[in-house]
Short mmCIF file of C-alpha atoms and ligand atoms in Angstrom, two decimals:
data_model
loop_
_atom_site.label_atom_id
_atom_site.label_comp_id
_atom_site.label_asym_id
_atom_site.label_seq_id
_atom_site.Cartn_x
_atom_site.Cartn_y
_atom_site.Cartn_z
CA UNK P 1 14.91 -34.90 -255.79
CA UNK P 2 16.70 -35.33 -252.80
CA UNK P 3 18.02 -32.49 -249.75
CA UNK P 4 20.42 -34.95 -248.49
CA UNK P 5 23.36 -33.06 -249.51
CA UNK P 6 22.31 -29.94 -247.82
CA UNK P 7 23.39 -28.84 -244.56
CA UNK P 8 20.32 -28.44 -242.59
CA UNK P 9 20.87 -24.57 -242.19
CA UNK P 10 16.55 -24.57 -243.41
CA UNK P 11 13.39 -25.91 -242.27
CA UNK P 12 12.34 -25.99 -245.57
CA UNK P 13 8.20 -26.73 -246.79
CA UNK P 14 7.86 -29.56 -249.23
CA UNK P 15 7.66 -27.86 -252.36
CA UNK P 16 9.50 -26.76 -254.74
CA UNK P 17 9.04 -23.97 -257.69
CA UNK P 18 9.52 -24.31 -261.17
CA UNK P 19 8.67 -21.16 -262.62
CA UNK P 20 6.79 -17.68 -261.99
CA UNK P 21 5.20 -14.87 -264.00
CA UNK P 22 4.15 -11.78 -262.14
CA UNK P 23 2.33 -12.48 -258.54
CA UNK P 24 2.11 -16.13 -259.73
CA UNK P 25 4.04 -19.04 -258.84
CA UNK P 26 4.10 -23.16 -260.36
CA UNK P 27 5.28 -26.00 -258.29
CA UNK P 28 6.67 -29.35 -259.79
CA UNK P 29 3.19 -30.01 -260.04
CA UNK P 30 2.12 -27.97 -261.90
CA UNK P 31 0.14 -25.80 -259.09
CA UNK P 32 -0.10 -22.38 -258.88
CA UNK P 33 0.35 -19.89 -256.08
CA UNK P 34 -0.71 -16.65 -255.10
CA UNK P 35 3.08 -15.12 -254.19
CA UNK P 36 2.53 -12.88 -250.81
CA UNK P 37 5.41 -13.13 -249.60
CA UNK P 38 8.22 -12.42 -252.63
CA UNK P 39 11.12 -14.97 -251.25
CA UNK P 40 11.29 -12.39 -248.36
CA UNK P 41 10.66 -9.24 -249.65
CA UNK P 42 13.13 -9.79 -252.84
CA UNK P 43 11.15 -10.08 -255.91
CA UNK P 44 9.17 -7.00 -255.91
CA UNK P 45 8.69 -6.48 -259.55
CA UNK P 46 7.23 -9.96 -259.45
CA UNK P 47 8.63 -13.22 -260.95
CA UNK P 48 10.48 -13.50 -264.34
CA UNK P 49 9.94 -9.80 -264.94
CA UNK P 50 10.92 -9.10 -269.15
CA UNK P 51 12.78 -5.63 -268.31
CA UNK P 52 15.43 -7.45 -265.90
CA UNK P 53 15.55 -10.65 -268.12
CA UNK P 54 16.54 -8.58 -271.03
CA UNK P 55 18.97 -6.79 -268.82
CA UNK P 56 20.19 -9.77 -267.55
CA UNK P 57 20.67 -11.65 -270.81
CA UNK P 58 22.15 -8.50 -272.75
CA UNK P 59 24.72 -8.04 -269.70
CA UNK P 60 25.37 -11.62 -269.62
CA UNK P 61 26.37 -11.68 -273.22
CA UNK P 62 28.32 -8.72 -272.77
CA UNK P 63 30.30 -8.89 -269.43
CA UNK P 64 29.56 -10.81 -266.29
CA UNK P 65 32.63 -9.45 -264.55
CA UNK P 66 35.45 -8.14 -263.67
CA UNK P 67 36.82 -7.00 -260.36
CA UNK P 68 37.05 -3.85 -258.57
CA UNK P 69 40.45 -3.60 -259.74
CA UNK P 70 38.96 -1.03 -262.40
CA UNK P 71 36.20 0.61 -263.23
CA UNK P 72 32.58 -0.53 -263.86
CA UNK P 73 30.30 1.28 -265.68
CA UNK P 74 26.96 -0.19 -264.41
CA UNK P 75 28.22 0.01 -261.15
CA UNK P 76 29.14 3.91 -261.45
CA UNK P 77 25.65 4.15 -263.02
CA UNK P 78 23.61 2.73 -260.48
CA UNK P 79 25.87 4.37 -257.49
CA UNK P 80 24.79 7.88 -258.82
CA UNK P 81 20.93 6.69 -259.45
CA UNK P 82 20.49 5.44 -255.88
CA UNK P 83 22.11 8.40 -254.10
CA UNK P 84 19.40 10.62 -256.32
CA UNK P 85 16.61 8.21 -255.30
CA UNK P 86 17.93 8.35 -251.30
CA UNK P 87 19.70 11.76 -250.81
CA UNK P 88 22.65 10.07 -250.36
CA UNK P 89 26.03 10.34 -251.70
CA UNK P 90 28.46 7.79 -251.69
CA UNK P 91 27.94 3.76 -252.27
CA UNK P 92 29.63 0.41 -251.11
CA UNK P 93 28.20 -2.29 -253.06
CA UNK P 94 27.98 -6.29 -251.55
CA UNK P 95 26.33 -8.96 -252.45
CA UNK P 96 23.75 -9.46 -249.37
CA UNK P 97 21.79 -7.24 -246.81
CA UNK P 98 24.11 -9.25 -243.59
CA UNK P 99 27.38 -7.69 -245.91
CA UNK P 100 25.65 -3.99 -246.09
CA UNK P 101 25.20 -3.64 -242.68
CA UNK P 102 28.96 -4.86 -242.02
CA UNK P 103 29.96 -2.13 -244.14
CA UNK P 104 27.70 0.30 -242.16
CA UNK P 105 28.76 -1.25 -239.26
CA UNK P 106 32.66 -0.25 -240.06
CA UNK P 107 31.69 2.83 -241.25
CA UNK P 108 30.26 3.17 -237.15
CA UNK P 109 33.53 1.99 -235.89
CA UNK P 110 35.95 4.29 -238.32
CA UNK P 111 33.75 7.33 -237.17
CA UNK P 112 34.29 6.74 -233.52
CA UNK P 113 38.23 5.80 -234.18
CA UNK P 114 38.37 9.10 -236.31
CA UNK P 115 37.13 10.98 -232.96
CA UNK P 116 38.96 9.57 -230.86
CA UNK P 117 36.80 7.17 -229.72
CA UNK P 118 38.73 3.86 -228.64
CA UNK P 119 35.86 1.13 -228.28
CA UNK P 120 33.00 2.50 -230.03
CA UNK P 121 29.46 1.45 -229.33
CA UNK P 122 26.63 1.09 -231.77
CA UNK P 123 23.08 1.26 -230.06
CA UNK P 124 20.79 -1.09 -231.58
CA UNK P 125 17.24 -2.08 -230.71
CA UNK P 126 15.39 -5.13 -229.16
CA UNK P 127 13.27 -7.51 -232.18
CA UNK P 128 16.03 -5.82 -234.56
CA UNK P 129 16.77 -7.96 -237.56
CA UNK P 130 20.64 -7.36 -239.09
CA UNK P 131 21.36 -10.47 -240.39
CA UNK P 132 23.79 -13.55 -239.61
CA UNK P 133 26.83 -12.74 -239.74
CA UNK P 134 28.65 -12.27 -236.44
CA UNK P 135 28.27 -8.91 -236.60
CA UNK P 136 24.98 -8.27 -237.75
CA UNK P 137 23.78 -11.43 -235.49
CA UNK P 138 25.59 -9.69 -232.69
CA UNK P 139 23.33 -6.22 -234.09
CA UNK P 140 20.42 -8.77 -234.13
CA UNK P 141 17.98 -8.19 -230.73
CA UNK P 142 16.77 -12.51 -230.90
CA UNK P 143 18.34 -14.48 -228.56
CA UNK P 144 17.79 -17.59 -231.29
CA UNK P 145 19.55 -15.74 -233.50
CA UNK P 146 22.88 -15.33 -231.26
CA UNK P 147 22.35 -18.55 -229.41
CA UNK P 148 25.48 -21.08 -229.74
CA UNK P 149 27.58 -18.33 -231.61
CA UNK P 150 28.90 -16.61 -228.85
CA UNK P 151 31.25 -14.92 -228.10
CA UNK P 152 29.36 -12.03 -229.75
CA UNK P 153 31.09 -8.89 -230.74
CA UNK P 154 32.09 -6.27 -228.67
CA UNK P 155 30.75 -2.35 -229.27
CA UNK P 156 26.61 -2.77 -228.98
CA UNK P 157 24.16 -1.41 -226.87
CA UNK P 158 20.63 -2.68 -226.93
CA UNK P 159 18.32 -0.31 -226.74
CA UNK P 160 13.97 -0.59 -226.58
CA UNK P 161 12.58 0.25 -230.17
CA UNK P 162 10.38 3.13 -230.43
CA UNK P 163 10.93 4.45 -227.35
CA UNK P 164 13.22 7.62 -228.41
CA UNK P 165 13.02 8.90 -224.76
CA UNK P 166 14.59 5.09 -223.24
CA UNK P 167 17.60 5.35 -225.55
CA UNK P 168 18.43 8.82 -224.43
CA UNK P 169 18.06 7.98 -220.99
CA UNK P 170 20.26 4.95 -221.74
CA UNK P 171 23.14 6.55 -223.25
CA UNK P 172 23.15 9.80 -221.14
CA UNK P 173 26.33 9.64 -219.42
CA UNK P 174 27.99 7.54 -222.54
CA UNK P 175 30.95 8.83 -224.53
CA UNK P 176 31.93 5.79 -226.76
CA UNK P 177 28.38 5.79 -228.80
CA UNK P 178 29.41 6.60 -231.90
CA UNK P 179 26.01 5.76 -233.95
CA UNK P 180 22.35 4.01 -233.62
CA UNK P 181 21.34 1.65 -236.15
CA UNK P 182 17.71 1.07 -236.77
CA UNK P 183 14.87 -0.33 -238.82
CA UNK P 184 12.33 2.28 -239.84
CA UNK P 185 9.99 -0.47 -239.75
CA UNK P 186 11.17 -3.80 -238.13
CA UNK P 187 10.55 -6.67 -240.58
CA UNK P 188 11.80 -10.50 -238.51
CA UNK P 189 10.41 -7.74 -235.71
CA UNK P 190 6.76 -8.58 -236.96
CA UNK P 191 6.02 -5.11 -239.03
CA UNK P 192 6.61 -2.87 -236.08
CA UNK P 193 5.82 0.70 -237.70
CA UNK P 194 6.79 3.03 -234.99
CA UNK P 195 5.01 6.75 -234.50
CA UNK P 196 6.09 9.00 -237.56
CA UNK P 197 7.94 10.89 -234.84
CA UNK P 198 10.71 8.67 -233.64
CA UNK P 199 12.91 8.68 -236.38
CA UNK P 200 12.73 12.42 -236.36
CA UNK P 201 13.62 11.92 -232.39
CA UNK P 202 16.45 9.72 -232.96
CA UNK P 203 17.64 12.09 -235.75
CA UNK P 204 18.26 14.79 -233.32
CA UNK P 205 19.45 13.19 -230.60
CA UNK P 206 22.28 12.24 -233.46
CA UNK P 207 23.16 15.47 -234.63
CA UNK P 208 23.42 16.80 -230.90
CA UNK P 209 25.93 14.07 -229.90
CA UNK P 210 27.68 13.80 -233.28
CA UNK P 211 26.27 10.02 -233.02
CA UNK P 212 25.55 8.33 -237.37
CA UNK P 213 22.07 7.64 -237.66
CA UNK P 214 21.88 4.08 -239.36
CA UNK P 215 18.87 2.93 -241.39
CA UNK P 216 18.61 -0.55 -242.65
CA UNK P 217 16.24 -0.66 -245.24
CA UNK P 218 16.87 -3.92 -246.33
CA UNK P 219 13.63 -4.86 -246.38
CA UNK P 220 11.54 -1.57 -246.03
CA UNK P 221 13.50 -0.05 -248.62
CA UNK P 222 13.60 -0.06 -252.71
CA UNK P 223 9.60 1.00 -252.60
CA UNK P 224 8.25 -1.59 -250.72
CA UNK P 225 6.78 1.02 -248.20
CA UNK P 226 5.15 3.09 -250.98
CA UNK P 227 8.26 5.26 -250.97
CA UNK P 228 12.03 4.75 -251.71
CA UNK P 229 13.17 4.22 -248.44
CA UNK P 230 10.87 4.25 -245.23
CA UNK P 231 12.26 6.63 -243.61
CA UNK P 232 11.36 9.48 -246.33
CA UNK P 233 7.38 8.58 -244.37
CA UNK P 234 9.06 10.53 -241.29
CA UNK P 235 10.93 13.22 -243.82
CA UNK P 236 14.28 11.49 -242.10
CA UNK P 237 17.65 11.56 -243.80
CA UNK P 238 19.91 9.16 -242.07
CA UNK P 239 23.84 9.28 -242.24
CA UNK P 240 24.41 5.80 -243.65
CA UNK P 241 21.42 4.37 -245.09
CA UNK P 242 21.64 0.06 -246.18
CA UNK P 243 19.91 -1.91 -249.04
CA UNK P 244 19.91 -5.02 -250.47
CA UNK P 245 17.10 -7.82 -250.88
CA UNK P 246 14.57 -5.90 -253.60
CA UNK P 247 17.14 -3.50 -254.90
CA UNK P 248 17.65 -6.58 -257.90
CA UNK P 249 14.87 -8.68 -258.45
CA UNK P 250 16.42 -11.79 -257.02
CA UNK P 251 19.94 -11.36 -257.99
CA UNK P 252 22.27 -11.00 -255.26
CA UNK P 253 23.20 -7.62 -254.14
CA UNK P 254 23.57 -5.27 -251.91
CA UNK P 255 24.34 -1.74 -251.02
CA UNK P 256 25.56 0.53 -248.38
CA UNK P 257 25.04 4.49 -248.64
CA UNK P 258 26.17 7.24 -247.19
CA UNK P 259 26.47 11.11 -246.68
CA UNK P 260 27.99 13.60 -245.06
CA UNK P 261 30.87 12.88 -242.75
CA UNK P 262 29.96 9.26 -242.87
CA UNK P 263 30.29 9.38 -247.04
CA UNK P 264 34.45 9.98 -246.83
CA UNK P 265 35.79 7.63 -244.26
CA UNK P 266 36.50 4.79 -246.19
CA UNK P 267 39.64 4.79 -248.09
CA UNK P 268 41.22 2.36 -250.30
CA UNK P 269 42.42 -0.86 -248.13
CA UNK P 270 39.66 -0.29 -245.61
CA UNK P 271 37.10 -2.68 -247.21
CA UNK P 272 35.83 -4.25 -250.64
CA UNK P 273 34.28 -7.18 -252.11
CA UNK P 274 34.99 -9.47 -255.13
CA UNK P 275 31.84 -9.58 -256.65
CA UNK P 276 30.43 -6.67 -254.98
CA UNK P 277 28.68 -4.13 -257.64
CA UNK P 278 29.70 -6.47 -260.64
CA UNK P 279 27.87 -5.57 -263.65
CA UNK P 280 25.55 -7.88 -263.98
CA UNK P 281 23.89 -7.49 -260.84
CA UNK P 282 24.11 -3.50 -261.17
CA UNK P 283 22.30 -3.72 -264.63
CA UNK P 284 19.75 -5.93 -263.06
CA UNK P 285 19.46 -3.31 -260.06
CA UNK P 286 19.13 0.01 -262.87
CA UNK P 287 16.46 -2.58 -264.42
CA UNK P 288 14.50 -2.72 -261.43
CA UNK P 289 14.84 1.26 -260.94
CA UNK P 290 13.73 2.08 -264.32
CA UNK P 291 11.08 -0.26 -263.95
CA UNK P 292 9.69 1.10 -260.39
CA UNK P 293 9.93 4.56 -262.17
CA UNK P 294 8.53 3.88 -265.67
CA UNK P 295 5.17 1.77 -263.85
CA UNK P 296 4.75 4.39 -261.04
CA UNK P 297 5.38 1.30 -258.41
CA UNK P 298 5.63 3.24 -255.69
CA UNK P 299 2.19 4.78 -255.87
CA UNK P 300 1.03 1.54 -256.36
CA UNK P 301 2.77 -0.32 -253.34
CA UNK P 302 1.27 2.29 -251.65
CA UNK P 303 -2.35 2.35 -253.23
CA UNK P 304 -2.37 -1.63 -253.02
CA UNK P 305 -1.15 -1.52 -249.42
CA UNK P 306 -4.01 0.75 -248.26
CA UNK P 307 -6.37 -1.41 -250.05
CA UNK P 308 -4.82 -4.62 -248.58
CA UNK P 309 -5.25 -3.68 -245.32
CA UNK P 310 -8.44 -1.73 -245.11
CA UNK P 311 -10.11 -5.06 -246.87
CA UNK P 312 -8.01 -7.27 -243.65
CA UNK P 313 -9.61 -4.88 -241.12
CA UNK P 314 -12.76 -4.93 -242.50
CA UNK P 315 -13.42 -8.34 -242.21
CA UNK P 316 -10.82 -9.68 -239.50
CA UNK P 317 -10.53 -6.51 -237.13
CA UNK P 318 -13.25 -7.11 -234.77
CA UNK P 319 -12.47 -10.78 -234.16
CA UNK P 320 -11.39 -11.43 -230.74
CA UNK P 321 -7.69 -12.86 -231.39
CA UNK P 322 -7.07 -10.15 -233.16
CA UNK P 323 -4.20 -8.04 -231.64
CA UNK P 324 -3.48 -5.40 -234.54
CA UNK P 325 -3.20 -5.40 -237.96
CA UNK P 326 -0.15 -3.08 -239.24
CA UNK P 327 0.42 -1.68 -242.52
CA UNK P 328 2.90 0.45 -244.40
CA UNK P 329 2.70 0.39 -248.15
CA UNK P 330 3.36 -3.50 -248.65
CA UNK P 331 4.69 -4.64 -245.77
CA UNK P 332 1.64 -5.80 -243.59
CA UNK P 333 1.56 -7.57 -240.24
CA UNK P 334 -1.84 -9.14 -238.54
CA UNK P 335 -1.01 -9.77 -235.14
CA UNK P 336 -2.83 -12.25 -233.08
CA UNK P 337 -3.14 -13.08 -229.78
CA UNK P 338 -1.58 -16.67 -229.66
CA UNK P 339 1.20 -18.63 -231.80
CA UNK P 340 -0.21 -19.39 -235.51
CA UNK P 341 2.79 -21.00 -237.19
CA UNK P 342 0.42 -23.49 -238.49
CA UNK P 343 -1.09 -20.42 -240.99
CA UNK P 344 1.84 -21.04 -243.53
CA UNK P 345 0.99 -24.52 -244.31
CA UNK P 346 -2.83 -23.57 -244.26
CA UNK P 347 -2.17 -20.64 -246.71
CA UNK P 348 -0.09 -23.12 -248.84
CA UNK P 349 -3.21 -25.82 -249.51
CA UNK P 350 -5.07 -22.66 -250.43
CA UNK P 351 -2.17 -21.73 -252.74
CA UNK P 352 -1.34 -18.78 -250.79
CA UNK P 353 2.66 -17.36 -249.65
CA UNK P 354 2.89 -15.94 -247.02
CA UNK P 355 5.23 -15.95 -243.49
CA UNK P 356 4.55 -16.13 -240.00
CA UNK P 357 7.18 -13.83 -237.92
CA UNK P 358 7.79 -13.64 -233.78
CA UNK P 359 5.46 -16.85 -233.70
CA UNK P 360 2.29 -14.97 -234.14
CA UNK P 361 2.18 -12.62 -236.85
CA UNK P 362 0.95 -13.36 -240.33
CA UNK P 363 3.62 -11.14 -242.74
CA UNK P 364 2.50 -10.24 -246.13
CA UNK P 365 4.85 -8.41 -248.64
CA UNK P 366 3.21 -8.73 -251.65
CA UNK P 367 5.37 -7.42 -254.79
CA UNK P 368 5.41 -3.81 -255.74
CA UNK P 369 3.48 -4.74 -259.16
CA UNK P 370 0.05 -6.68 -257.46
CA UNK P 371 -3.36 -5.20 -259.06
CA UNK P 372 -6.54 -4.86 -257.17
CA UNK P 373 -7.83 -8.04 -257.98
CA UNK P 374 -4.89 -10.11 -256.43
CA UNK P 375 -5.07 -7.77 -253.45
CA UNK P 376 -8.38 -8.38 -252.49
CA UNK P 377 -7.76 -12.03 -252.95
CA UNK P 378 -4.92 -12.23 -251.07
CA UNK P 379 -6.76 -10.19 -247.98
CA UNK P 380 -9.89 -12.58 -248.13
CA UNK P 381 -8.28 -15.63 -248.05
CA UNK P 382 -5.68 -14.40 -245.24
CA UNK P 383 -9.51 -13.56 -243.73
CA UNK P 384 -10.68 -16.79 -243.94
CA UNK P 385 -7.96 -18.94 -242.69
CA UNK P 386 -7.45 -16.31 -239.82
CA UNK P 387 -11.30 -16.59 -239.25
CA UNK P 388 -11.15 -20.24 -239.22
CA UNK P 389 -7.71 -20.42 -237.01
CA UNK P 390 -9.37 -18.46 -234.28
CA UNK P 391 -12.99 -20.37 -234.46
CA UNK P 392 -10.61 -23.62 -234.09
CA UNK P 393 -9.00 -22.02 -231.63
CA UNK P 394 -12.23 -21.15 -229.41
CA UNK P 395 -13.85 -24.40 -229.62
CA UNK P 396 -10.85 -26.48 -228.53
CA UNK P 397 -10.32 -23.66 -225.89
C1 PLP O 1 16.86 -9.78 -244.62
C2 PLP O 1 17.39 -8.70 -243.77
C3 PLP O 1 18.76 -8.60 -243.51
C4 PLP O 1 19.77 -9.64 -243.97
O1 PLP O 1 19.86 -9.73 -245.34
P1 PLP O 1 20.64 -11.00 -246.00
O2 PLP O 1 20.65 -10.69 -247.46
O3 PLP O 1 19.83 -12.23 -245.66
O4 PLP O 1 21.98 -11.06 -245.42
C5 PLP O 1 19.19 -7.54 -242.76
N1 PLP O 1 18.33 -6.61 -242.30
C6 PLP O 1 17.01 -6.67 -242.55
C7 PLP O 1 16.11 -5.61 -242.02
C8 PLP O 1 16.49 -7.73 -243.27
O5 PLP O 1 15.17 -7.82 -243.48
#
């Protein structure tokens, strides 16, 4: 097996999968790992789930695709389930989260055009994640991200996250912001789960300056935060609301919503996407649906996440190094003091997956489907190599 071929986009571990059932993983050798980490928050239902096989395999011999040119059932089908699930009602469908958040991102720019509103602005937030296109790298608030790709895009406006009060003060005297796009919870960020109030914040500073409010849920959303969509934890609506990585199990999709005003401003010639919403990644997506419904998932991504981190404070908490340990639902961050890159490759010789964001926090996003039992695990080893990371730490200190 040989990368040689590949451009060298990836720092990639040496290891490769062959196979996965559930929260469990086998490498080439026949291994297996303890999946924390779902290929980025994607596979939430867990590895080679049977309900979006069988959707998969019954679409597959059916239909794969056929353009936008005419209608598509399991794409109508799946628009109208997800604005019931959200409280949204229109869709765009893509094929990646960095495509959903273009589409959101024209839907920002058409608003401001429509009122008047020559170069509109988009406020977006330091430690944002939107993805790599140059857009959504220009959205992006990581210099590493955006570094050798400039010039970036015109029409942003960075803003502090969390801090409700610095963005008003920053746009005060503005009259080309036209919307503010935001994480609930920032993922690449390092699990930053702002107060329950800001969203609330943000959404009225919107609706007094006729601004969209923007959620990317890309990877808080599809139940991974015990709910739907993150923002429902602050009882926040936004305008234009974006989706992609767990919405199909690992097939590529991706989805932009919208209400409102922001729901009717696209009109034929303004946007599209060959493969975007083709059936057989919309079956896969009203597979993964059904399935969150039919096992209760979200309780349990909530249930599991509580237990998750309550076992992680228990026993890591107190240790000096320790910075904070954040939770909501499934997506958990443990914070320490210095860098701890070297976790990954510690977790993988215990079998573990996880991800180390910002340079020192230890992300966890288990899938949506873990029992107690892999829980706990997961929290005591993450325990014990944090433990031993920080008592390596001190004595070469
Ligand atoms: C992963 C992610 C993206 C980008 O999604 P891609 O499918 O990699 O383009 C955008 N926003 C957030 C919050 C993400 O976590």
């Amino acid at each position: 097996m040989s990368g040689d071929a590949l451009m060298t986009t990836y720092q990639r571990l040496p290891i490769a999968f062959t196979h996965g059932e559930g929260v469990w993983l086998w490498d080439s050798d026949g291994n297996r790992y303890l999946d924390a980490l779902c290929g980025l928050a994607v596979t939430g239902l867990g590895h080679a789930h049977p309900a979006v096989a069988t959707a998969l395999s019954e679409q597959s011999r059916r239909l794969l695709h056929t353009s936008n040119l005419y209608r598509v059932a399991a794409q109508e089908q799946l628009g109208a389930r997800l604005c019931e699930l959200t409280g949204q009602e229109k869709v765009f469908f893509c094929n990646s989260g960095a495509e959903a958040n273009e589409a959101a991102l024209k839907l920002a720019r058409l608003h401001g055009h429509q009122k008047g509103i020559a170069t509109p602005t988009v406020v977006v937030m330091e430690q944002a994640f939107h993805g790599r296109t140059m857009a959504t790298l220009t959205a992006t608030g990581n210099a590493k991200v955006q570094a050798g790709f400039e010039p970036l895009l015109e029409g942003f406006l960075r803003a502090p996250y969390a801090d409700s009060a610095a963005l008003q003060a920053l746009t005060a005297d503005r009259e080309d912001i036209v919307a503010v796009f935001v994480e609930p919870v920032q993922g690449e960020g390092g699990i930053v789960i702002p107060d329950p109030a800001y969203l609330g914040e943000l959404r009225a500073l919107c609706d007094a300056r006729g601004w969209l409010l923007m959620t990317d849920e890309i990877q808080s959303g599809m139940g991974r935060s015990g709910r739907w969509l993150a923002a429902e934890h602050s009882g926040v609506r936004a305008d234009v609301v974006t989706l992609a990585k767990g919405l199909a199990n690992g097939v590529p999709i991706g989805a932009c919503l919208a209400r409102g005003k922001a729901a009717t401003l696209m009109h034929p010639g303004h946007h599209g996407s060959t493969f975007g919403g083709n059936p057989l990644a919309c079956s896969a997506a009203l597979a993964v649906l059904n399935t969150i419904e039919r096992e209760g998932l979200l309780d349990n991504a909530a249930r599991m996440g509580d237990l998750l981190a309550a076992r992680l404070r228990d026993r890591i908490a107190h240790l000096a190094g320790v910075r904070e340990i954040r939770a909501l639902g499934l997506l958990i961050g443990v914070e320490l003091e210095r860098p701890c890159g070297t976790l990954v490759e510690e977790a993988l010789a215990r079998r573990l997956l996880l991800n180390v964001t910002q340079g020192n926090t230890v992300r966890l996003l288990p899938p949506l489907i873990i029992e107690e039992r892999e829980a706990l695990q997961i929290a005591d080893t993450v325990a014990e190599l944090i433990s031993e990371f920080l008592g390596d730490a001190q004595h070469a200190a």
